[in-house]
mmCIF file of C-alpha atoms and ligand atoms in Angstrom:
data_model
loop_
_atom_site.group_PDB
_atom_site.id
_atom_site.type_symbol
_atom_site.label_atom_id
_atom_site.label_comp_id
_atom_site.label_asym_id
_atom_site.label_seq_id
_atom_site.Cartn_x
_atom_site.Cartn_y
_atom_site.Cartn_z
ATOM 1 C CA MET A 215 20.062 -158.565 -78.768
ATOM 2 C CA THR A 216 22.665 -156.524 -80.296
ATOM 3 C CA THR A 217 23.030 -154.637 -83.369
ATOM 4 C CA LEU A 218 25.095 -153.291 -85.486
ATOM 5 C CA PRO A 219 23.253 -150.500 -87.236
ATOM 6 C CA GLY A 220 23.548 -150.456 -90.886
ATOM 7 C CA TRP A 221 24.898 -154.108 -90.910
ATOM 8 C CA ASN A 222 22.445 -156.556 -91.576
ATOM 9 C CA PHE A 223 23.196 -159.058 -89.676
ATOM 10 C CA ASP A 224 19.714 -159.208 -88.147
ATOM 11 C CA LYS A 225 17.667 -159.541 -91.379
ATOM 12 C CA PHE A 226 20.600 -162.108 -92.593
ATOM 13 C CA ALA A 227 20.709 -164.159 -89.360
ATOM 14 C CA GLU A 228 16.207 -164.593 -89.665
ATOM 15 C CA GLY A 229 16.886 -165.386 -92.720
ATOM 16 C CA ILE A 230 19.315 -168.738 -92.302
ATOM 17 C CA ARG A 231 17.441 -169.365 -88.332
ATOM 18 C CA ALA A 232 14.164 -169.996 -90.366
ATOM 19 C CA ALA A 233 16.221 -171.808 -92.817
ATOM 20 C CA GLY A 234 16.712 -174.120 -89.911
ATOM 21 C CA ILE A 235 20.564 -172.977 -89.262
ATOM 22 C CA THR A 236 21.190 -171.893 -85.483
ATOM 23 C CA GLY A 237 24.538 -173.358 -85.574
ATOM 24 C CA PRO A 238 26.626 -175.774 -86.232
ATOM 25 C CA PRO A 239 25.134 -179.472 -85.915
ATOM 26 C CA VAL A 240 26.926 -181.305 -83.015
ATOM 27 C CA SER A 241 28.106 -184.316 -82.498
ATOM 28 C CA ARG A 242 29.456 -186.438 -79.425
ATOM 29 C CA LEU A 243 31.304 -188.777 -81.326
ATOM 30 C CA ILE A 244 34.117 -189.142 -83.632
ATOM 31 C CA PRO A 245 32.610 -188.599 -87.808
ATOM 32 C CA GLY A 246 31.465 -191.128 -88.902
ATOM 33 C CA ALA A 247 27.833 -192.996 -89.688
ATOM 34 C CA VAL A 248 26.719 -191.783 -86.854
ATOM 35 C CA HIS A 249 25.940 -187.737 -85.404
ATOM 36 C CA GLY A 250 24.178 -186.138 -83.082
ATOM 37 C CA THR A 251 24.599 -185.683 -79.545
ATOM 38 C CA ASP A 252 20.774 -187.176 -77.750
ATOM 39 C CA THR A 253 19.813 -187.833 -80.997
ATOM 40 C CA LEU A 254 21.966 -189.488 -83.310
ATOM 41 C CA VAL A 255 20.975 -189.403 -86.408
ATOM 42 C CA SER A 256 22.786 -191.716 -90.306
ATOM 43 C CA ASN A 257 25.214 -189.199 -91.218
ATOM 44 C CA PHE A 258 25.931 -189.040 -94.542
ATOM 45 C CA ALA A 259 27.288 -185.481 -93.859
ATOM 46 C CA SER A 260 31.103 -186.593 -92.771
ATOM 47 C CA VAL A 261 34.547 -186.305 -95.671
ATOM 48 C CA ASN A 262 36.073 -189.257 -93.150
ATOM 49 C CA MET A 263 34.677 -191.775 -95.349
ATOM 50 C CA LEU A 264 36.941 -194.325 -93.854
ATOM 51 C CA ASN A 265 37.169 -193.896 -89.866
ATOM 52 C CA LEU A 266 40.648 -194.695 -89.597
ATOM 53 C CA GLN A 267 40.765 -192.830 -86.626
ATOM 54 C CA ARG A 268 38.906 -194.957 -85.128
ATOM 55 C CA ARG A 269 41.283 -197.704 -85.729
ATOM 56 C CA ASP A 270 42.925 -198.138 -82.352
ATOM 57 C CA ASP A 271 46.703 -198.249 -83.865
ATOM 58 C CA VAL A 272 46.017 -195.537 -85.692
ATOM 59 C CA MET A 273 44.639 -193.844 -82.022
ATOM 60 C CA ASP A 274 48.077 -195.211 -80.644
ATOM 61 C CA ARG A 275 50.286 -193.157 -82.720
ATOM 62 C CA LEU A 276 48.300 -190.240 -83.042
ATOM 63 C CA LEU A 277 48.603 -190.577 -79.516
ATOM 64 C CA ASP A 278 52.666 -191.370 -78.719
ATOM 65 C CA ALA A 279 52.964 -188.562 -81.284
ATOM 66 C CA THR A 280 50.991 -186.403 -78.892
ATOM 67 C CA ARG A 281 53.647 -187.034 -75.702
ATOM 68 C CA LYS A 282 56.477 -187.046 -78.216
ATOM 69 C CA TYR A 283 56.018 -183.976 -80.404
ATOM 70 C CA GLY A 284 52.960 -182.598 -78.293
ATOM 71 C CA LEU A 285 49.305 -181.246 -79.364
ATOM 72 C CA ALA A 286 51.162 -177.485 -80.789
ATOM 73 C CA SER A 287 53.475 -175.943 -83.474
ATOM 74 C CA GLY A 288 54.966 -173.858 -81.457
ATOM 75 C CA GLY A 289 55.293 -171.305 -84.655
ATOM 76 C CA SER A 290 55.281 -171.130 -88.036
ATOM 77 C CA ARG A 291 57.309 -173.922 -89.837
ATOM 78 C CA THR A 292 59.660 -170.873 -91.163
ATOM 79 C CA VAL A 293 60.251 -169.638 -87.318
ATOM 80 C CA GLN A 294 59.265 -173.576 -85.171
ATOM 81 C CA GLY A 295 60.368 -175.866 -87.645
ATOM 82 C CA VAL A 296 58.319 -178.917 -87.679
ATOM 83 C CA SER A 297 58.925 -182.432 -85.738
ATOM 84 C CA PRO A 298 60.836 -185.670 -87.551
ATOM 85 C CA ALA A 299 56.676 -186.659 -88.058
ATOM 86 C CA HIS A 300 56.514 -184.294 -90.705
ATOM 87 C CA ILE A 301 59.381 -184.966 -92.774
ATOM 88 C CA GLU A 302 59.088 -188.628 -93.139
ATOM 89 C CA MET A 303 55.219 -188.273 -93.464
ATOM 90 C CA GLU A 304 56.021 -185.558 -96.266
ATOM 91 C CA THR A 305 58.938 -187.767 -97.645
ATOM 92 C CA THR A 306 56.479 -190.844 -98.001
ATOM 93 C CA ILE A 307 54.075 -188.697 -99.389
ATOM 94 C CA ALA A 308 56.037 -186.834 -102.098
ATOM 95 C CA ALA A 309 57.823 -190.917 -103.272
ATOM 96 C CA TYR A 310 54.388 -192.129 -103.594
ATOM 97 C CA LEU A 311 52.489 -189.252 -105.487
ATOM 98 C CA LYS A 312 55.963 -189.974 -107.494
ATOM 99 C CA LYS A 313 57.324 -186.283 -106.862
ATOM 100 C CA GLU A 314 60.932 -184.840 -105.941
ATOM 101 C CA ALA A 315 60.010 -183.314 -102.496
ATOM 102 C CA ALA A 316 56.513 -181.827 -100.378
ATOM 103 C CA ILE A 317 55.687 -179.399 -97.778
ATOM 104 C CA SER A 318 53.014 -179.787 -95.494
ATOM 105 C CA PHE A 319 49.791 -176.873 -94.318
ATOM 106 C CA GLY A 320 47.418 -177.133 -91.793
ATOM 107 C CA THR A 321 44.835 -177.041 -93.711
ATOM 108 C CA GLY A 322 44.819 -177.976 -97.593
ATOM 109 C CA THR A 323 42.454 -174.751 -97.753
ATOM 110 C CA LEU A 324 46.150 -173.127 -96.608
ATOM 111 C CA ALA A 325 48.110 -175.092 -99.127
ATOM 112 C CA ASN A 326 46.166 -173.686 -102.339
ATOM 113 C CA ILE A 327 46.240 -170.346 -101.221
ATOM 114 C CA GLY A 328 50.321 -170.614 -100.896
ATOM 115 C CA PHE A 329 50.452 -171.923 -104.525
ATOM 116 C CA ILE A 330 48.612 -169.131 -105.181
ATOM 117 C CA ASN A 331 50.673 -166.572 -103.507
ATOM 118 C CA ALA A 332 53.687 -168.048 -104.468
ATOM 119 C CA MET A 333 53.440 -168.187 -107.772
ATOM 120 C CA SER A 334 51.258 -164.705 -108.270
ATOM 121 C CA GLY A 335 53.237 -162.231 -106.826
ATOM 122 C CA THR A 336 56.271 -160.565 -105.925
ATOM 123 C CA HIS A 337 58.939 -161.758 -102.597
ATOM 124 C CA SER A 338 61.899 -159.505 -102.126
ATOM 125 C CA PHE A 339 63.575 -160.812 -98.875
ATOM 126 C CA MET A 340 67.187 -159.627 -99.453
ATOM 127 C CA PRO A 341 69.287 -158.781 -102.658
ATOM 128 C CA GLY A 342 69.641 -161.703 -104.696
ATOM 129 C CA VAL A 343 66.689 -163.365 -103.256
ATOM 130 C CA ALA A 344 63.790 -162.584 -104.517
ATOM 131 C CA MET A 345 61.457 -163.747 -107.240
ATOM 132 C CA VAL A 346 58.646 -161.766 -109.252
ATOM 133 C CA ASN A 347 55.655 -163.018 -110.682
ATOM 134 C CA ARG A 348 53.166 -159.944 -111.137
ATOM 135 C CA ASP A 349 52.849 -161.123 -114.444
ATOM 136 C CA VAL A 350 52.044 -164.614 -114.265
ATOM 137 C CA VAL A 351 48.183 -165.392 -115.059
ATOM 138 C CA PHE A 352 46.028 -168.277 -113.967
ATOM 139 C CA VAL A 353 43.822 -170.204 -115.904
ATOM 140 C CA PHE A 354 40.712 -172.061 -113.553
ATOM 141 C CA ASP A 355 38.887 -175.515 -114.706
ATOM 142 C CA ARG A 356 35.318 -173.091 -113.653
ATOM 143 C CA ASP A 357 33.746 -175.204 -110.999
ATOM 144 C CA ALA A 358 36.639 -175.585 -108.668
ATOM 145 C CA HIS A 359 36.699 -175.520 -105.556
ATOM 146 C CA TRP A 360 36.091 -171.903 -103.615
ATOM 147 C CA SER A 361 39.615 -172.275 -101.244
ATOM 148 C CA LEU A 362 41.740 -171.698 -104.941
ATOM 149 C CA TRP A 363 39.043 -168.845 -106.348
ATOM 150 C CA LYS A 364 39.197 -166.871 -102.948
ATOM 151 C CA SER A 365 42.978 -167.712 -103.601
ATOM 152 C CA VAL A 366 42.385 -165.399 -106.885
ATOM 153 C CA GLU A 367 40.345 -162.943 -105.283
ATOM 154 C CA GLY A 368 43.028 -160.772 -105.401
ATOM 155 C CA LEU A 369 43.576 -160.936 -108.928
ATOM 156 C CA LYS A 370 41.662 -159.229 -111.811
ATOM 157 C CA PHE A 371 39.852 -161.592 -114.176
ATOM 158 C CA GLY A 372 40.809 -160.969 -118.022
ATOM 159 C CA GLU A 373 44.154 -159.662 -116.773
ATOM 160 C CA ARG A 374 45.372 -162.263 -115.176
ATOM 161 C CA ILE A 375 42.778 -164.861 -114.073
ATOM 162 C CA PHE A 376 41.255 -166.624 -117.047
ATOM 163 C CA SER A 377 38.590 -169.745 -117.008
ATOM 164 C CA PHE A 378 37.732 -173.167 -118.694
ATOM 165 C CA LYS A 379 34.179 -174.944 -119.035
ATOM 166 C CA HIS A 380 34.538 -177.048 -116.886
ATOM 167 C CA ASN A 381 36.818 -180.090 -117.773
ATOM 168 C CA SER A 382 36.741 -179.683 -120.937
ATOM 169 C CA VAL A 383 39.999 -180.191 -123.121
ATOM 170 C CA GLU A 384 38.770 -177.503 -125.951
ATOM 171 C CA SER A 385 37.742 -174.877 -123.986
ATOM 172 C CA LEU A 386 41.392 -174.962 -121.891
ATOM 173 C CA GLU A 387 43.164 -175.322 -125.169
ATOM 174 C CA GLU A 388 40.956 -172.301 -126.670
ATOM 175 C CA VAL A 389 41.898 -170.392 -123.560
ATOM 176 C CA LEU A 390 45.689 -171.091 -123.828
ATOM 177 C CA LYS A 391 45.940 -170.150 -127.368
ATOM 178 C CA GLY A 392 44.717 -166.635 -126.385
ATOM 179 C CA LEU A 393 47.654 -166.318 -123.601
ATOM 180 C CA ALA A 394 51.164 -167.353 -125.750
ATOM 181 C CA GLY A 395 54.074 -165.270 -124.988
ATOM 182 C CA LYS A 396 53.170 -165.302 -121.391
ATOM 183 C CA ARG A 397 53.768 -167.603 -117.930
ATOM 184 C CA VAL A 398 50.631 -169.480 -117.558
ATOM 185 C CA VAL A 399 49.422 -171.489 -114.184
ATOM 186 C CA VAL A 400 46.590 -174.287 -115.116
ATOM 187 C CA VAL A 401 45.035 -175.095 -111.954
ATOM 188 C CA LEU A 402 42.753 -178.291 -112.609
ATOM 189 C CA GLU A 403 41.341 -180.200 -110.180
ATOM 190 C CA SER A 404 41.416 -184.160 -110.046
ATOM 191 C CA VAL A 405 37.622 -185.570 -108.712
ATOM 192 C CA PHE A 406 34.785 -182.652 -108.125
ATOM 193 C CA SER A 407 32.979 -184.327 -105.117
ATOM 194 C CA ILE A 408 29.475 -181.975 -106.224
ATOM 195 C CA ASP A 409 29.359 -183.127 -109.390
ATOM 196 C CA GLY A 410 30.806 -186.392 -108.741
ATOM 197 C CA THR A 411 33.145 -186.218 -111.991
ATOM 198 C CA VAL A 412 36.913 -186.515 -112.898
ATOM 199 C CA ALA A 413 38.820 -184.765 -114.961
ATOM 200 C CA PRO A 414 40.644 -185.687 -117.691
ATOM 201 C CA MET A 415 43.474 -185.482 -117.169
ATOM 202 C CA HIS A 416 45.831 -186.470 -118.925
ATOM 203 C CA GLU A 417 44.587 -185.132 -122.257
ATOM 204 C CA LEU A 418 43.953 -181.957 -119.686
ATOM 205 C CA VAL A 419 48.667 -182.369 -119.046
ATOM 206 C CA ASP A 420 48.766 -182.742 -122.814
ATOM 207 C CA VAL A 421 47.749 -179.489 -123.477
ATOM 208 C CA CYS A 422 49.772 -177.418 -120.688
ATOM 209 C CA GLU A 423 51.994 -179.505 -122.188
ATOM 210 C CA ARG A 424 51.932 -178.342 -125.851
ATOM 211 C CA TYR A 425 51.533 -174.342 -124.299
ATOM 212 C CA GLY A 426 54.865 -174.834 -122.119
ATOM 213 C CA ALA A 427 52.497 -173.793 -118.852
ATOM 214 C CA VAL A 428 52.660 -174.941 -115.720
ATOM 215 C CA SER A 429 50.088 -177.442 -114.687
ATOM 216 C CA TYR A 430 48.495 -177.746 -110.336
ATOM 217 C CA VAL A 431 45.996 -180.354 -109.707
ATOM 218 C CA ASP A 432 43.880 -180.060 -106.579
ATOM 219 C CA ASP A 433 43.584 -183.713 -105.657
ATOM 220 C CA ALA A 434 41.700 -183.122 -101.916
ATOM 221 C CA ASN A 435 39.165 -185.573 -103.157
ATOM 222 C CA GLY A 436 40.845 -188.260 -104.406
ATOM 223 C CA PHE A 437 44.413 -188.798 -102.409
ATOM 224 C CA LEU A 438 44.806 -192.595 -102.098
ATOM 225 C CA LEU A 439 41.011 -193.559 -103.256
ATOM 226 C CA TYR A 440 42.285 -193.638 -106.883
ATOM 227 C CA GLY A 441 45.546 -194.446 -108.682
ATOM 228 C CA PRO A 442 46.203 -197.692 -108.646
ATOM 229 C CA PRO A 443 45.810 -199.720 -112.422
ATOM 230 C CA HIS A 444 43.126 -202.121 -110.556
ATOM 231 C CA ARG A 445 40.564 -199.042 -109.420
ATOM 232 C CA LYS A 446 37.647 -196.791 -111.383
ATOM 233 C CA PHE A 447 40.344 -193.863 -113.062
ATOM 234 C CA ALA A 448 43.891 -194.945 -113.386
ATOM 235 C CA GLU A 449 44.284 -193.235 -116.011
ATOM 236 C CA GLU A 450 43.257 -190.402 -114.939
ATOM 237 C CA TYR A 451 45.018 -191.280 -111.715
ATOM 238 C CA ALA A 452 48.461 -191.519 -113.934
ATOM 239 C CA GLY A 453 47.518 -188.011 -116.067
ATOM 240 C CA MET A 454 47.780 -186.280 -112.317
ATOM 241 C CA GLN A 455 50.874 -188.046 -111.688
ATOM 242 C CA ARG A 456 52.821 -185.908 -114.720
ATOM 243 C CA ALA A 457 51.431 -182.605 -113.544
ATOM 244 C CA ASP A 458 54.464 -180.833 -112.287
ATOM 245 C CA PHE A 459 52.578 -179.770 -108.504
ATOM 246 C CA ILE A 460 50.003 -182.162 -106.841
ATOM 247 C CA MET A 461 48.284 -180.597 -104.026
ATOM 248 C CA VAL A 462 46.095 -183.102 -101.068
ATOM 249 C CA SER A 463 44.146 -182.853 -98.745
ATOM 250 C CA MET A 464 44.428 -184.849 -95.319
ATOM 251 C CA LYS A 465 40.331 -184.356 -94.439
ATOM 252 C CA LYS A 466 38.954 -187.150 -97.073
ATOM 253 C CA ALA A 467 40.731 -190.287 -96.670
ATOM 254 C CA VAL A 468 43.088 -189.565 -94.319
ATOM 255 C CA GLY A 469 40.407 -188.741 -91.892
ATOM 256 C CA LEU A 470 42.469 -186.018 -90.313
ATOM 257 C CA GLU A 471 43.597 -182.789 -90.914
ATOM 258 C CA GLY A 472 46.158 -181.065 -93.479
ATOM 259 C CA GLY A 473 47.116 -179.586 -96.991
ATOM 260 C CA LEU A 474 50.165 -181.214 -98.816
ATOM 261 C CA ILE A 475 51.527 -179.876 -102.058
ATOM 262 C CA ALA A 476 54.037 -182.147 -104.126
ATOM 263 C CA GLY A 477 56.593 -180.967 -106.541
ATOM 264 C CA PRO A 478 59.978 -180.186 -108.130
ATOM 265 C CA LYS A 479 62.856 -179.725 -105.587
ATOM 266 C CA ASP A 480 63.498 -175.779 -106.015
ATOM 267 C CA ALA A 481 60.091 -175.219 -106.082
ATOM 268 C CA ILE A 482 58.707 -176.990 -102.756
ATOM 269 C CA LEU A 483 61.501 -175.726 -100.846
ATOM 270 C CA GLY A 484 61.349 -171.796 -102.342
ATOM 271 C CA PHE A 485 56.704 -172.668 -101.024
ATOM 272 C CA GLU A 486 58.544 -172.094 -97.702
ATOM 273 C CA LEU A 487 58.977 -169.251 -97.652
ATOM 274 C CA LEU A 488 56.644 -167.764 -101.195
ATOM 275 C CA SER A 489 53.174 -169.506 -99.308
ATOM 276 C CA GLY A 490 53.157 -167.236 -96.814
ATOM 277 C CA THR A 491 51.190 -169.697 -95.356
ATOM 278 C CA GLY A 492 54.426 -172.233 -94.078
ATOM 279 C CA SER A 493 55.353 -168.789 -92.327
ATOM 280 C CA PHE A 494 52.282 -166.671 -90.935
ATOM 281 C CA THR A 495 49.982 -169.565 -89.149
ATOM 282 C CA ALA A 496 49.895 -172.643 -88.332
ATOM 283 C CA GLY A 497 50.753 -175.987 -90.083
ATOM 284 C CA MET A 498 49.421 -179.502 -89.740
ATOM 285 C CA SER A 499 50.094 -180.557 -85.665
ATOM 286 C CA ALA A 500 52.913 -183.531 -85.372
ATOM 287 C CA PRO A 501 50.432 -186.267 -84.874
ATOM 288 C CA ALA A 502 48.463 -185.136 -87.868
ATOM 289 C CA ALA A 503 51.480 -185.781 -89.675
ATOM 290 C CA ALA A 504 52.517 -188.830 -87.401
ATOM 291 C CA GLY A 505 48.436 -189.982 -88.161
ATOM 292 C CA THR A 506 48.671 -189.255 -92.149
ATOM 293 C CA ASP A 507 52.079 -190.092 -92.682
ATOM 294 C CA TYR A 508 50.724 -193.854 -91.032
ATOM 295 C CA ILE A 509 47.547 -194.122 -92.995
ATOM 296 C CA THR A 510 49.494 -193.104 -96.075
ATOM 297 C CA LYS A 511 51.364 -196.385 -96.119
ATOM 298 C CA LEU A 512 48.625 -198.532 -94.667
ATOM 299 C CA LEU A 513 46.095 -197.563 -96.952
ATOM 300 C CA ALA A 514 48.839 -197.070 -100.357
ATOM 301 C CA TYR A 515 50.811 -200.017 -99.938
ATOM 302 C CA ASP A 516 50.072 -202.135 -96.235
ATOM 303 C CA GLU A 517 46.001 -202.535 -95.753
ATOM 304 C CA PRO A 518 44.719 -201.802 -100.265
ATOM 305 C CA GLU A 519 41.778 -203.317 -99.002
ATOM 306 C CA ILE A 520 40.226 -201.640 -96.597
ATOM 307 C CA VAL A 521 39.819 -198.607 -99.710
ATOM 308 C CA ASP A 522 38.765 -201.812 -102.482
ATOM 309 C CA GLY A 523 36.292 -202.609 -99.872
ATOM 310 C CA TYR A 524 34.906 -198.447 -99.296
ATOM 311 C CA LEU A 525 35.134 -198.751 -103.342
ATOM 312 C CA ALA A 526 32.623 -201.315 -103.321
ATOM 313 C CA LYS A 527 30.270 -200.565 -101.010
ATOM 314 C CA VAL A 528 30.254 -197.049 -103.252
ATOM 315 C CA ALA A 529 29.347 -199.496 -106.316
ATOM 316 C CA ASP A 530 26.782 -201.532 -104.165
ATOM 317 C CA PHE A 531 25.248 -197.859 -103.093
ATOM 318 C CA ARG A 532 25.123 -196.043 -106.658
ATOM 319 C CA LYS A 533 22.973 -199.366 -107.776
ATOM 320 C CA MET A 534 20.226 -198.915 -105.382
ATOM 321 C CA LEU A 535 20.401 -195.457 -105.778
ATOM 322 C CA LEU A 536 19.744 -195.777 -109.809
ATOM 323 C CA ASP A 537 17.633 -199.296 -109.107
ATOM 324 C CA ALA A 538 15.581 -196.341 -107.024
ATOM 325 C CA GLU A 539 15.364 -194.229 -109.802
ATOM 326 C CA LEU A 540 17.149 -191.596 -107.585
ATOM 327 C CA PRO A 541 17.975 -188.029 -109.423
ATOM 328 C CA VAL A 542 21.583 -189.337 -108.689
ATOM 329 C CA THR A 543 24.936 -187.624 -110.310
ATOM 330 C CA ASP A 544 26.143 -189.458 -114.054
ATOM 331 C CA THR A 545 29.599 -190.785 -112.714
ATOM 332 C CA GLU A 546 30.416 -193.232 -109.687
ATOM 333 C CA THR A 547 33.357 -191.517 -107.720
ATOM 334 C CA CYS A 548 32.735 -191.742 -103.714
ATOM 335 C CA PHE A 549 30.495 -188.173 -103.968
ATOM 336 C CA SER A 550 26.751 -189.487 -105.086
ATOM 337 C CA SER A 551 25.085 -186.347 -105.443
ATOM 338 C CA LEU A 552 21.191 -186.226 -105.605
ATOM 339 C CA VAL A 553 20.331 -183.611 -107.733
ATOM 340 C CA ILE A 554 18.194 -180.907 -106.610
ATOM 341 C CA GLY A 555 18.408 -177.455 -108.032
ATOM 342 C CA ASP A 556 16.605 -175.322 -106.452
ATOM 343 C CA GLU A 557 18.400 -173.941 -102.715
ATOM 344 C CA ARG A 558 14.745 -173.936 -101.414
ATOM 345 C CA ARG A 559 13.837 -176.733 -102.287
ATOM 346 C CA CYS A 560 16.822 -178.261 -101.630
ATOM 347 C CA VAL A 561 16.815 -177.238 -97.803
ATOM 348 C CA GLU A 562 13.463 -177.860 -97.170
ATOM 349 C CA LEU A 563 14.459 -181.717 -98.780
ATOM 350 C CA PHE A 564 17.860 -181.801 -95.702
ATOM 351 C CA HIS A 565 14.791 -181.082 -93.072
ATOM 352 C CA ALA A 566 12.615 -183.890 -94.390
ATOM 353 C CA TYR A 567 15.735 -186.182 -95.064
ATOM 354 C CA LEU A 568 17.056 -185.314 -90.542
ATOM 355 C CA ASP A 569 12.295 -185.759 -89.438
ATOM 356 C CA GLU A 570 13.562 -189.502 -91.017
ATOM 357 C CA GLY A 571 16.626 -189.706 -88.447
ATOM 358 C CA ILE A 572 19.278 -188.826 -91.747
ATOM 359 C CA ARG A 573 21.601 -186.743 -92.487
ATOM 360 C CA VAL A 574 22.729 -185.519 -96.400
ATOM 361 C CA PRO A 575 24.397 -182.019 -96.125
ATOM 362 C CA PRO A 576 22.484 -179.481 -98.689
ATOM 363 C CA TYR A 577 25.953 -177.768 -101.046
ATOM 364 C CA LEU A 578 24.241 -174.318 -101.952
ATOM 365 C CA TYR A 579 26.323 -172.149 -104.125
ATOM 366 C CA PRO A 580 28.828 -170.968 -103.512
ATOM 367 C CA ALA A 581 30.279 -174.555 -102.922
ATOM 368 C CA ALA A 582 27.286 -175.631 -106.071
ATOM 369 C CA ARG A 583 26.415 -173.086 -108.926
ATOM 370 C CA ARG A 584 23.321 -171.541 -108.721
ATOM 371 C CA GLY A 585 20.480 -173.208 -109.424
ATOM 372 C CA GLN A 586 22.749 -176.370 -109.213
ATOM 373 C CA ALA A 587 21.627 -177.200 -105.636
ATOM 374 C CA VAL A 588 22.894 -180.519 -104.778
ATOM 375 C CA LEU A 589 22.076 -182.823 -101.750
ATOM 376 C CA ARG A 590 26.022 -184.383 -101.170
ATOM 377 C CA ILE A 591 25.592 -188.329 -100.361
ATOM 378 C CA ILE A 592 28.989 -189.807 -98.983
ATOM 379 C CA ILE A 593 29.148 -193.401 -97.599
ATOM 380 C CA ASN A 594 30.748 -193.857 -94.561
ATOM 381 C CA ALA A 595 32.686 -197.435 -94.432
ATOM 382 C CA ALA A 596 30.802 -198.112 -91.283
ATOM 383 C CA HIS A 597 27.268 -197.121 -91.967
ATOM 384 C CA THR A 598 25.583 -201.043 -92.043
ATOM 385 C CA ASP A 599 23.266 -202.211 -94.894
ATOM 386 C CA GLU A 600 20.580 -201.687 -92.175
ATOM 387 C CA GLN A 601 21.376 -197.046 -92.700
ATOM 388 C CA LEU A 602 21.768 -197.620 -96.098
ATOM 389 C CA SER A 603 18.225 -199.254 -96.950
ATOM 390 C CA ASN A 604 16.849 -196.663 -95.116
ATOM 391 C CA PHE A 605 18.586 -194.071 -97.204
ATOM 392 C CA ILE A 606 16.711 -195.811 -99.965
ATOM 393 C CA GLU A 607 13.696 -196.184 -97.843
ATOM 394 C CA VAL A 608 13.177 -192.862 -97.063
ATOM 395 C CA SER A 609 14.824 -191.080 -100.561
ATOM 396 C CA THR A 610 11.823 -193.518 -102.267
ATOM 397 C CA LYS A 611 8.980 -192.208 -100.045
ATOM 398 C CA LEU A 612 10.304 -188.291 -100.646
ATOM 399 C CA ARG A 613 9.987 -188.896 -103.728
ATOM 400 C CA ASP A 614 6.247 -190.273 -104.195
ATOM 401 C CA LYS A 615 5.565 -187.202 -101.341
ATOM 402 C CA GLY A 616 6.881 -185.065 -105.019
ATOM 403 C CA LEU A 617 9.769 -183.186 -102.941
ATOM 404 C CA LEU A 618 12.500 -185.072 -104.577
HETATM 405 C C1 PLP B 146 38.537 -179.987 -103.968
HETATM 406 C C2 PLP B 146 39.221 -179.580 -102.710
HETATM 407 N N1 PLP B 146 39.741 -178.481 -102.488
HETATM 408 C C3 PLP B 146 40.373 -177.773 -101.453
HETATM 409 C C4 PLP B 146 39.750 -178.580 -99.978
HETATM 410 C C5 PLP B 146 39.853 -177.822 -99.008
HETATM 411 O O1 PLP B 146 40.569 -178.105 -98.406
HETATM 412 P P1 PLP B 146 40.709 -178.227 -96.806
HETATM 413 O O2 PLP B 146 39.405 -178.777 -96.359
HETATM 414 O O3 PLP B 146 41.926 -179.538 -96.321
HETATM 415 O O4 PLP B 146 41.458 -177.290 -95.950
HETATM 416 C C6 PLP B 146 38.633 -179.831 -100.391
HETATM 417 C C7 PLP B 146 37.876 -178.944 -99.414
HETATM 418 O O5 PLP B 146 36.950 -179.668 -98.648
HETATM 419 C C8 PLP B 146 38.159 -179.912 -101.669
HETATM 420 O O6 PLP B 146 37.305 -180.134 -102.062
#
């Protein structure tokens, strides 16, 4: 085996191999409730919770768009441009989120990086076409997603980056008080997938407005699941719509790949150049854009009962976890993590579940806080009652053995 002298790859690889990580898990199936190649296991890891790729009408859209527009973008959106499917999807999602305009990106991560790049940098394209944002400071929820923290890595903490306690309105206000006179962008998340919490959006946006800060909400996790008045968290989602910008990822409810930011028309147009991730890398593929447009209309207007049915299943499953007295997180969202704490024990449990035919991914730092590892359970619309009861039986057995 080739070694790189002076680097630690051999030791690191040894450590992760010892923890059972020898490469990515491989599956021959479309991601969903079952996973594997020869041996198939119940899968609680897929974020593609509604399984819509498996519907014939969705697959037809993806295939039609592939034949019509091709699979490759041909270049970045600034240089090569986009397909009519992108424009239709951006218009559909902007209207759904009640924003003037939207711009899509290859992934949600690229949307977040693009937003921070646009809002933090000094951009000068030609005389009269420049934007200087060197003075702007960012205030993050401490538990914000990795992609957001990664985006601000080059900015100095305490000078241009500040953070407030997770979902704490008082803590945000305290930070904003200390930043009077500065241009501030507050970065929020709607649904946190690790602890399943939902941000008190009205109150957080109230504070942003009071202190004249721009608000940006990462809604990667709740897009198309929450919002309608008859569903849980309708109030929080009404609050989210008051934010200046809303970012979504297509990876979760839509079940494809892509990201998008919706907001004021001029700013969205500005992001075409200012984001960098619109100019220097590929965007969403046209089939993903066509599929996302179709699925957005399906879930938002034509068949909202798909989501209602799924959320009812989530509620039933949560009750099963609580009845079995398993250490589940407090809020009833579709992210029902089991709180483990110690990282090694969390990885051991991952293997113990796998031995019983169940995949539940361990989330360690930096996905979770240090020493607060969780097993993140996402039920899939296609999970059978038998798979769900088996999960409870196995969990109870592991708990009785003292592992959980
Ligand atoms: C809160 C949050 N933001 C951003 C992302 C990144 O989205 P994507 O996977 O589309 O890059 C994720 C992905 O899981 C997320 O949970």
